[in-house]
Coordinates of C-alpha atoms in Angstrom, one line a residue:
X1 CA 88.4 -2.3 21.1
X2 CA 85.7 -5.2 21.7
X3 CA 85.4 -7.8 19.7
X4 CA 82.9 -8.5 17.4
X5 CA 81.6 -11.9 16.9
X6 CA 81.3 -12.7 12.9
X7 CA 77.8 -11.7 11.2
X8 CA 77.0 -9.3 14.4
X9 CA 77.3 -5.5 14.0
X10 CA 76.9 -2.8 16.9
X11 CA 74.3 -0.4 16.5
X12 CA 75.0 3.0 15.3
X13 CA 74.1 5.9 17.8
X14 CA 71.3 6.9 15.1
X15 CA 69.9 3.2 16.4
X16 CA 70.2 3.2 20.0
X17 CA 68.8 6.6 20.2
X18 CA 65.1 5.8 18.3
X19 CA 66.0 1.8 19.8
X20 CA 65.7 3.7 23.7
X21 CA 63.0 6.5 22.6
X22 CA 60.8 3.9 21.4
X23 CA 61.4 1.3 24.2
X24 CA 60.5 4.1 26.5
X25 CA 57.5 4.9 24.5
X26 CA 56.4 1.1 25.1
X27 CA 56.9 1.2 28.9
X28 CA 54.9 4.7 29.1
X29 CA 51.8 3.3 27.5
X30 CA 52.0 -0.2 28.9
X31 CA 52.2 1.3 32.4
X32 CA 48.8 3.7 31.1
X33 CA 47.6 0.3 30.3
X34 CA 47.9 -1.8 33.4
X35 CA 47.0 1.6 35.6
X36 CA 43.8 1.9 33.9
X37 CA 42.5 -1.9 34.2
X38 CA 41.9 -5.0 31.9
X39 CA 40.0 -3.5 29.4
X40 CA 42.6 -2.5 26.8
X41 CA 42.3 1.2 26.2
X42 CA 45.3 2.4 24.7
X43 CA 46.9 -0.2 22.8
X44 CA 46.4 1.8 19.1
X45 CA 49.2 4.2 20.7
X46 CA 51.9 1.1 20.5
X47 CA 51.9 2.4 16.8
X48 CA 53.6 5.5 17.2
X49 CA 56.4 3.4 18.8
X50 CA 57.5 2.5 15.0
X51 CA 57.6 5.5 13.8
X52 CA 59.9 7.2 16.4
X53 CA 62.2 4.7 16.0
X54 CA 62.0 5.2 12.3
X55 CA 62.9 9.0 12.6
X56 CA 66.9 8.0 13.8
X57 CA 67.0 4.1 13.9
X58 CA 68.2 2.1 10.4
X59 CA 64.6 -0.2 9.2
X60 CA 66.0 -3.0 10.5
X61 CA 65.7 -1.6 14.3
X62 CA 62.2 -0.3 13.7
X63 CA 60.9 -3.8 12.4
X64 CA 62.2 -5.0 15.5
X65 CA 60.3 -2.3 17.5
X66 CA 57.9 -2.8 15.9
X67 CA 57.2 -6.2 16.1
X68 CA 58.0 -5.7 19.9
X69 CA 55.1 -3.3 20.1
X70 CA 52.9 -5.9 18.1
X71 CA 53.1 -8.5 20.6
X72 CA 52.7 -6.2 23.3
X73 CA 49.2 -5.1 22.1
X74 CA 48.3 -8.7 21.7
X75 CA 49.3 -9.2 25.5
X76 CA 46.9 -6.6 26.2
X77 CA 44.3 -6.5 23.9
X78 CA 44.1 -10.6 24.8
X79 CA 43.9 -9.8 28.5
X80 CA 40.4 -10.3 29.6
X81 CA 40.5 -13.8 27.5
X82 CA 38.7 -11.6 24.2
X83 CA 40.1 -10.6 21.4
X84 CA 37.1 -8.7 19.9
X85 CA 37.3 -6.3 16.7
X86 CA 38.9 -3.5 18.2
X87 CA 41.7 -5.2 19.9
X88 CA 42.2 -7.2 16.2
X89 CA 41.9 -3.8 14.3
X90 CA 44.5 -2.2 16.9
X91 CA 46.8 -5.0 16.6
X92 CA 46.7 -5.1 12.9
X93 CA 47.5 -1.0 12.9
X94 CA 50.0 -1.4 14.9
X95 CA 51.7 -3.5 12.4
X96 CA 50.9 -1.4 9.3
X97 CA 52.4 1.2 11.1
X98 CA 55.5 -0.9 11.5
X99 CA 55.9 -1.7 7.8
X100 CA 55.3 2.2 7.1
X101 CA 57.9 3.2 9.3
X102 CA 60.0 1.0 8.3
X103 CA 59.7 2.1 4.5
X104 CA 60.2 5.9 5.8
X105 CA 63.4 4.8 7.4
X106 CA 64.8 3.1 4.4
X107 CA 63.9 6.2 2.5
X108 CA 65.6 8.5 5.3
X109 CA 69.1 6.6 5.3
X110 CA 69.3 6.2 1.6
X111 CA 69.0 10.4 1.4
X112 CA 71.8 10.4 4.4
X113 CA 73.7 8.3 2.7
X114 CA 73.6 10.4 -0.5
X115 CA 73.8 13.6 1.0
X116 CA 76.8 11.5 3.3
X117 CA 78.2 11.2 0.0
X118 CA 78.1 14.8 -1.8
X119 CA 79.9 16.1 1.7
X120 CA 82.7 13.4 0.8
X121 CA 83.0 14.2 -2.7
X122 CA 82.6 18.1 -2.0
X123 CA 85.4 17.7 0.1
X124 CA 87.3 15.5 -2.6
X125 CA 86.9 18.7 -5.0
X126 CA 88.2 21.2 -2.7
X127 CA 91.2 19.2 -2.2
X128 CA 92.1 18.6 -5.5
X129 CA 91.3 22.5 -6.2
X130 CA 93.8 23.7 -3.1
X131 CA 96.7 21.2 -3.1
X132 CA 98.4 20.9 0.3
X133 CA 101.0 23.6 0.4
X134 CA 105.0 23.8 1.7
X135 CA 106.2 22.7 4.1
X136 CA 108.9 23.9 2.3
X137 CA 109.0 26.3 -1.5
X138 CA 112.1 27.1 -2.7
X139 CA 114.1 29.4 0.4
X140 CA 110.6 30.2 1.5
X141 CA 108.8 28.0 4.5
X142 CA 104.9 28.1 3.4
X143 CA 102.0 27.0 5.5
X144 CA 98.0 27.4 4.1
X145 CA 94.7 27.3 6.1
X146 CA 91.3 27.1 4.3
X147 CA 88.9 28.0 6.8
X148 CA 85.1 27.3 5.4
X149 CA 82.5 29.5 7.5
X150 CA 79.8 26.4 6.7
X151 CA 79.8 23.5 9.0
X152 CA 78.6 21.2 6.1
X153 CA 81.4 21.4 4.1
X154 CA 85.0 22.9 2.9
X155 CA 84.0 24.7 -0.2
X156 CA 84.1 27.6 -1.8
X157 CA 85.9 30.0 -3.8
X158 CA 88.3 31.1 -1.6
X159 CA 91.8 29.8 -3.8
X160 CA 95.7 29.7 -3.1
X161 CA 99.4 27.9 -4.7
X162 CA 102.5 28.3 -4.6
X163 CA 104.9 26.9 -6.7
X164 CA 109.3 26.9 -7.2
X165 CA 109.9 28.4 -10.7
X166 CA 112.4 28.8 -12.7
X167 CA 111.6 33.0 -12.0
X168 CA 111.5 32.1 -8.3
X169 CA 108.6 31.0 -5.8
X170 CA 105.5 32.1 -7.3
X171 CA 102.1 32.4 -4.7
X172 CA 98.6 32.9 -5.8
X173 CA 96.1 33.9 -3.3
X174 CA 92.6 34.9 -4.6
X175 CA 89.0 35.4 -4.1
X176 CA 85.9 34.6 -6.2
X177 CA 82.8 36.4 -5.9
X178 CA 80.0 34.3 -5.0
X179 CA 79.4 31.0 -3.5
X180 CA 79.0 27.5 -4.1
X181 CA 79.7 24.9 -6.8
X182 CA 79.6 27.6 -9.2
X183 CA 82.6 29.6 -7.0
X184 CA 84.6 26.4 -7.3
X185 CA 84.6 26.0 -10.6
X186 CA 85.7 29.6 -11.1
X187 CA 88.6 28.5 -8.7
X188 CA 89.8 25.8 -10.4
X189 CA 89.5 27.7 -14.1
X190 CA 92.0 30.4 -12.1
X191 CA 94.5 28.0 -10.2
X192 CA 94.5 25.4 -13.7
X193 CA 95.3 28.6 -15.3
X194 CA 97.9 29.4 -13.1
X195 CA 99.7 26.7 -12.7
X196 CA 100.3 26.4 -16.4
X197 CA 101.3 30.1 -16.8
X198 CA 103.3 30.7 -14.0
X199 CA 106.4 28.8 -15.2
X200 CA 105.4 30.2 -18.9
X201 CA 106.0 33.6 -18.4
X202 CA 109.0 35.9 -17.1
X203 CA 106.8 38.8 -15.4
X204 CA 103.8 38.6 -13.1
X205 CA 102.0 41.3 -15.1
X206 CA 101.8 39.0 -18.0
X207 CA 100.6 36.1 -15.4
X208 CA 97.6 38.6 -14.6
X209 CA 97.0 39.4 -18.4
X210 CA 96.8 35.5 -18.9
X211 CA 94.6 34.8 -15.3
X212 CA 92.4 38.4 -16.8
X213 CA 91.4 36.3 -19.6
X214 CA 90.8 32.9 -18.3
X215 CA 88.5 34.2 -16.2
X216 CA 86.5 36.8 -18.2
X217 CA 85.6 33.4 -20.6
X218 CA 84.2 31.8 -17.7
X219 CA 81.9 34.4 -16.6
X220 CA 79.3 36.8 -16.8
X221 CA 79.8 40.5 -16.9
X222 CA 79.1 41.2 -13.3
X223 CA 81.2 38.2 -11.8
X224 CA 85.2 38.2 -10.9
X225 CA 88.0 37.2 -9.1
X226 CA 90.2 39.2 -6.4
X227 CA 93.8 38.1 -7.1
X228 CA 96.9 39.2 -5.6
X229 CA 100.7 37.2 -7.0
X230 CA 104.0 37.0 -5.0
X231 CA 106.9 36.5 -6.0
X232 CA 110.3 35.7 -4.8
X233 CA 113.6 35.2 -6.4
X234 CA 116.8 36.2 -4.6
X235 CA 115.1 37.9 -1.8
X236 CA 113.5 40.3 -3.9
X237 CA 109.7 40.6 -3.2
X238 CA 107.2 41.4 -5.7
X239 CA 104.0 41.8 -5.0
X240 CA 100.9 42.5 -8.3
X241 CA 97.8 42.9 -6.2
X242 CA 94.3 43.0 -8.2
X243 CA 91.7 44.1 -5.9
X244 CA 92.4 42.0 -3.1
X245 CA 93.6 42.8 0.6
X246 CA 97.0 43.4 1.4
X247 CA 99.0 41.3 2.3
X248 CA 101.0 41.7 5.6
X249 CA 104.8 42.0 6.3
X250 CA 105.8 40.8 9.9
X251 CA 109.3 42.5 10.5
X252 CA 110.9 42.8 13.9
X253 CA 107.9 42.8 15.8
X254 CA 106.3 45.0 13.5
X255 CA 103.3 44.6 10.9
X256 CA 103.6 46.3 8.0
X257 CA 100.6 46.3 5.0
X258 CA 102.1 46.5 1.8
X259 CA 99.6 48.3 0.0
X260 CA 100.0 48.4 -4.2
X261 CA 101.6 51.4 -5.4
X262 CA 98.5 52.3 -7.5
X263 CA 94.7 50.5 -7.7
X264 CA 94.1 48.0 -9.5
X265 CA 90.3 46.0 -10.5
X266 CA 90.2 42.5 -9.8
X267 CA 90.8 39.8 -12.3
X268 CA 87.9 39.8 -15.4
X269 CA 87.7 43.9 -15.2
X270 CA 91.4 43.5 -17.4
X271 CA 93.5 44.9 -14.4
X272 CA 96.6 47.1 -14.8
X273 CA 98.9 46.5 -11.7
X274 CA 101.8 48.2 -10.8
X275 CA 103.9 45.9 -8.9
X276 CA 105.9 46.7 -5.6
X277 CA 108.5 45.6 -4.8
X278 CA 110.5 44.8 -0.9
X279 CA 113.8 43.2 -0.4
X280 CA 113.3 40.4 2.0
X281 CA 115.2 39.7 5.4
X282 CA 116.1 36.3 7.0
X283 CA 112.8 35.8 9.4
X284 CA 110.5 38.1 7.7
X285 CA 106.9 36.8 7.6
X286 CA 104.0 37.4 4.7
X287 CA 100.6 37.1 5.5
X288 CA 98.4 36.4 2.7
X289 CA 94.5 36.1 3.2
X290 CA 91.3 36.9 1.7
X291 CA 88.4 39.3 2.7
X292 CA 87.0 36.9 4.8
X293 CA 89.9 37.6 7.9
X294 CA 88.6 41.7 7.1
X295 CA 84.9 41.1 7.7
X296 CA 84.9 39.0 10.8
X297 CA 83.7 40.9 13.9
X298 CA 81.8 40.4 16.8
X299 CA 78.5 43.1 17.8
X300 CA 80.0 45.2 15.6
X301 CA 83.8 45.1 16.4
X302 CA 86.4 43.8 13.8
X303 CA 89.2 41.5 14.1
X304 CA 91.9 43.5 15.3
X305 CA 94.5 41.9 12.4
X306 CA 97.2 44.2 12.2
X307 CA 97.3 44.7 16.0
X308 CA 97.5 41.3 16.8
X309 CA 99.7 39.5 14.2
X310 CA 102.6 39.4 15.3
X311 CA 101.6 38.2 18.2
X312 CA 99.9 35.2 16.9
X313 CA 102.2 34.4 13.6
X314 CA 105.8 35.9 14.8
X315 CA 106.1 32.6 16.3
X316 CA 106.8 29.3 16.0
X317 CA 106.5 27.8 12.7
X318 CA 104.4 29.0 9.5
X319 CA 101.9 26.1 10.3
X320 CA 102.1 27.3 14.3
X321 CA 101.3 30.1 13.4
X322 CA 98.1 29.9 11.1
X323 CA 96.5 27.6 13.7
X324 CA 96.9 30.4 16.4
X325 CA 95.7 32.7 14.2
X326 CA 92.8 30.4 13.3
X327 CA 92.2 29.8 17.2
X328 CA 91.9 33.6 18.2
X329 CA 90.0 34.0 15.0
X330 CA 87.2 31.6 15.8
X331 CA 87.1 32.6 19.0
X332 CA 86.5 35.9 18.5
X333 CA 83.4 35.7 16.3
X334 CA 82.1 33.0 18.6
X335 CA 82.6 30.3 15.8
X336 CA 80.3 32.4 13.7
X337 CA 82.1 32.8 10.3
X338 CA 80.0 35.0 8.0
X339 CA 82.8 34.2 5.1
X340 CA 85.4 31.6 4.1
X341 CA 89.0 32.3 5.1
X342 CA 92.1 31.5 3.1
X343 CA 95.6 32.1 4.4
X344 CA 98.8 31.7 3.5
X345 CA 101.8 32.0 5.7
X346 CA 105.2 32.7 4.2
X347 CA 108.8 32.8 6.1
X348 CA 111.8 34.2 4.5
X349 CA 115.0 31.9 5.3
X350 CA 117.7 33.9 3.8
X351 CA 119.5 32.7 0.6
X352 CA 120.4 29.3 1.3
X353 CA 116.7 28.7 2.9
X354 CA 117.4 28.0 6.0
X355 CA 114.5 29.3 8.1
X356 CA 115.0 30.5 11.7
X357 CA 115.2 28.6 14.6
X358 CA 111.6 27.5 15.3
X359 CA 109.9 29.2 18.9
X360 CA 107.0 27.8 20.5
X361 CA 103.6 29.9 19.4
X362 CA 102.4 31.2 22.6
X363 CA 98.8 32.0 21.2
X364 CA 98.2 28.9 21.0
X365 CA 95.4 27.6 23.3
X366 CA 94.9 31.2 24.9
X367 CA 93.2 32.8 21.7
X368 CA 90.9 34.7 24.4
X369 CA 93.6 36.9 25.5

């Protein structure tokens, strides 16, 4: 990296961009100026120079441009050994437009630096709302991916946990309707909720009893929360799904959607699951996510999940195996999200939790195929 002497700073790229747009403006009109004779013409136009500058570059660039473009004008205006009215009113516009542009540009960065700032703490919030997950819960190997379908900022209220209980790994993955600030909050009423409860009580039923309530106090009649809870304890699955997707067993090369036995409204419509129940094998694969992974399509077509799932999360690790997933996903829709994404990855390593031998994820980099 260079070196920077002391008290000297480099210009951002916001800087050299209006710092070359309005040197290139100066040379323009100067060139206007000497093709058109002594008589000074155009010099009032040295004025915009400012205020392009002003629309990238930090103030302290466009009083520099500005002041440049003053002492131009005086050049020319000062040509023909005059310096009558017109060339001193020109002049002096020229440098009231450098103070004005100069203002607008102080105003600019102090709103990019505040807006610079919500991103960071938006992004502060979603972290401390979806806690890094695994590598490794209990004998399960866990792997989450929050994918946000705004450019601005990861946010939503798209939620996920897992957590090693004394009833086994416990895993959250839900969905809260709507968008927004307000979405988070919902989020972070259910995963405070569950974190609490989850180590509280002996049967997920009861969990979704406790979530059904948290969430119909925070909310209005029409608002609520697709939920579905995992469990695992000896290699015994259970699965309480309200209203949200299925989640998807990878077996053997095969995908299997474990539907609920029966039904059930999401969380603030006071659900009544049935649960279901698998018994796991060593190397079998759960695939949590929310609706967002349903609705993504391109001209009409949906992802093709079930078809391609294996291919893209029956190998390598659980973290391989999101980011392929991820890569064909994006890649499909053009890297036009209508929805936030979360998914959860989950590998069954037998009863002493040692997961199976780890195979490169071939998906990987050839999403397009």
């Amino acid at each position: 990296m260079p070196i920077i002497p002391a008290g000297r700073h480099p210009l951002s790229p916001g800087s050299r961009a209006g710092l070359g747009a309005a040197l290139a403006l100066l040379v323009v009109v100067s060139a206007v100026e000497l093709a058109d004779g002594p008589q000074a013409n155009f010099v009032g136009l040295y004025a915009a120079a400012p205020f392009l500058a002003a629309v990238f570059a930090y103030w302290q660039t466009v009083l520099a441009v500005g002041a440049l473009a003053t002492v131009v004008g005086m050049v020319f205006s000062g040509a023909d050994a005059r310096f009558d009215t017109i060339g001193m009113v020109n002049v002096a516009g020229i440098m009231l437009a450098t103070g004005i542009a100069a203002a607008v540009a102080t105003v600019r960065q102090r709103q990019a630096n505040r807006i610079a700032e919500l991103v960071r703490l938006a992004a502060v919030a979603q972290q401390a709302v979806l806690r890094p997950l695994g590598p490794q819960v209990g004998n399960l190997a866990v792997a989450g991916r929050y994918i946000s379908a705004s450019a601005a900022a990861d946010i939503g209220g798209d939620l996920y946990e897992a957590l090693d209980t004394p009833y086994g790994v416990r895993i959250i993955i839900g969905d809260v309707r709507g968008k927004g600030l307000e979405a988070v909050r919902l989020a972070s009423i259910v995963l405070g909720s569950y974190r609490h409860v989850a180590f509280e009580r002996s049967d997920l039923r009861a969990i979704v009893t406790d979530l059904d309530r948290a969430v119909a106090r925070s909310v209005g009649d029409e608002d609520f929360v697709t939920a579905a809870l995992v469990e695992e304890r000896g290699g015994t699955l259970t699965i309480v799904n309200c209203g949200h997707p299925a989640p998807l067993l990878l077996r053997r090369g095969q995908v299997i959607a474990l539907d609920p036995p029966a039904p059930a409204p999401p969380l603030g419509f006071m659900p009544v699951a049935r649960p279901r129940v698998e018994r796991l094998e060593p190397g079998d694969r759960l695939l949590l996510f929310t609706d967002g992974l349903g609705e993504a399509r391109r001209e009409g077509e949906f992802f093709p999940t079930t078809d391609r799932a294996w291919r893209l999360l029956g190998h390598g690790t659980v973290g391989d195996g999101l980011a392929s997933l991820e890569t064909a996903l994006v890649d499909w829709v053009h890297g036009q999200l209508e929805d936030d994404i979360a998914l959860v990855l989950l590998e069954y390593g037998g009863p002493d939790g040692s997961a199976a031998a780890a195979m490169p994820s071939w998906e990987v980099g050839a999403a397009g195929s």
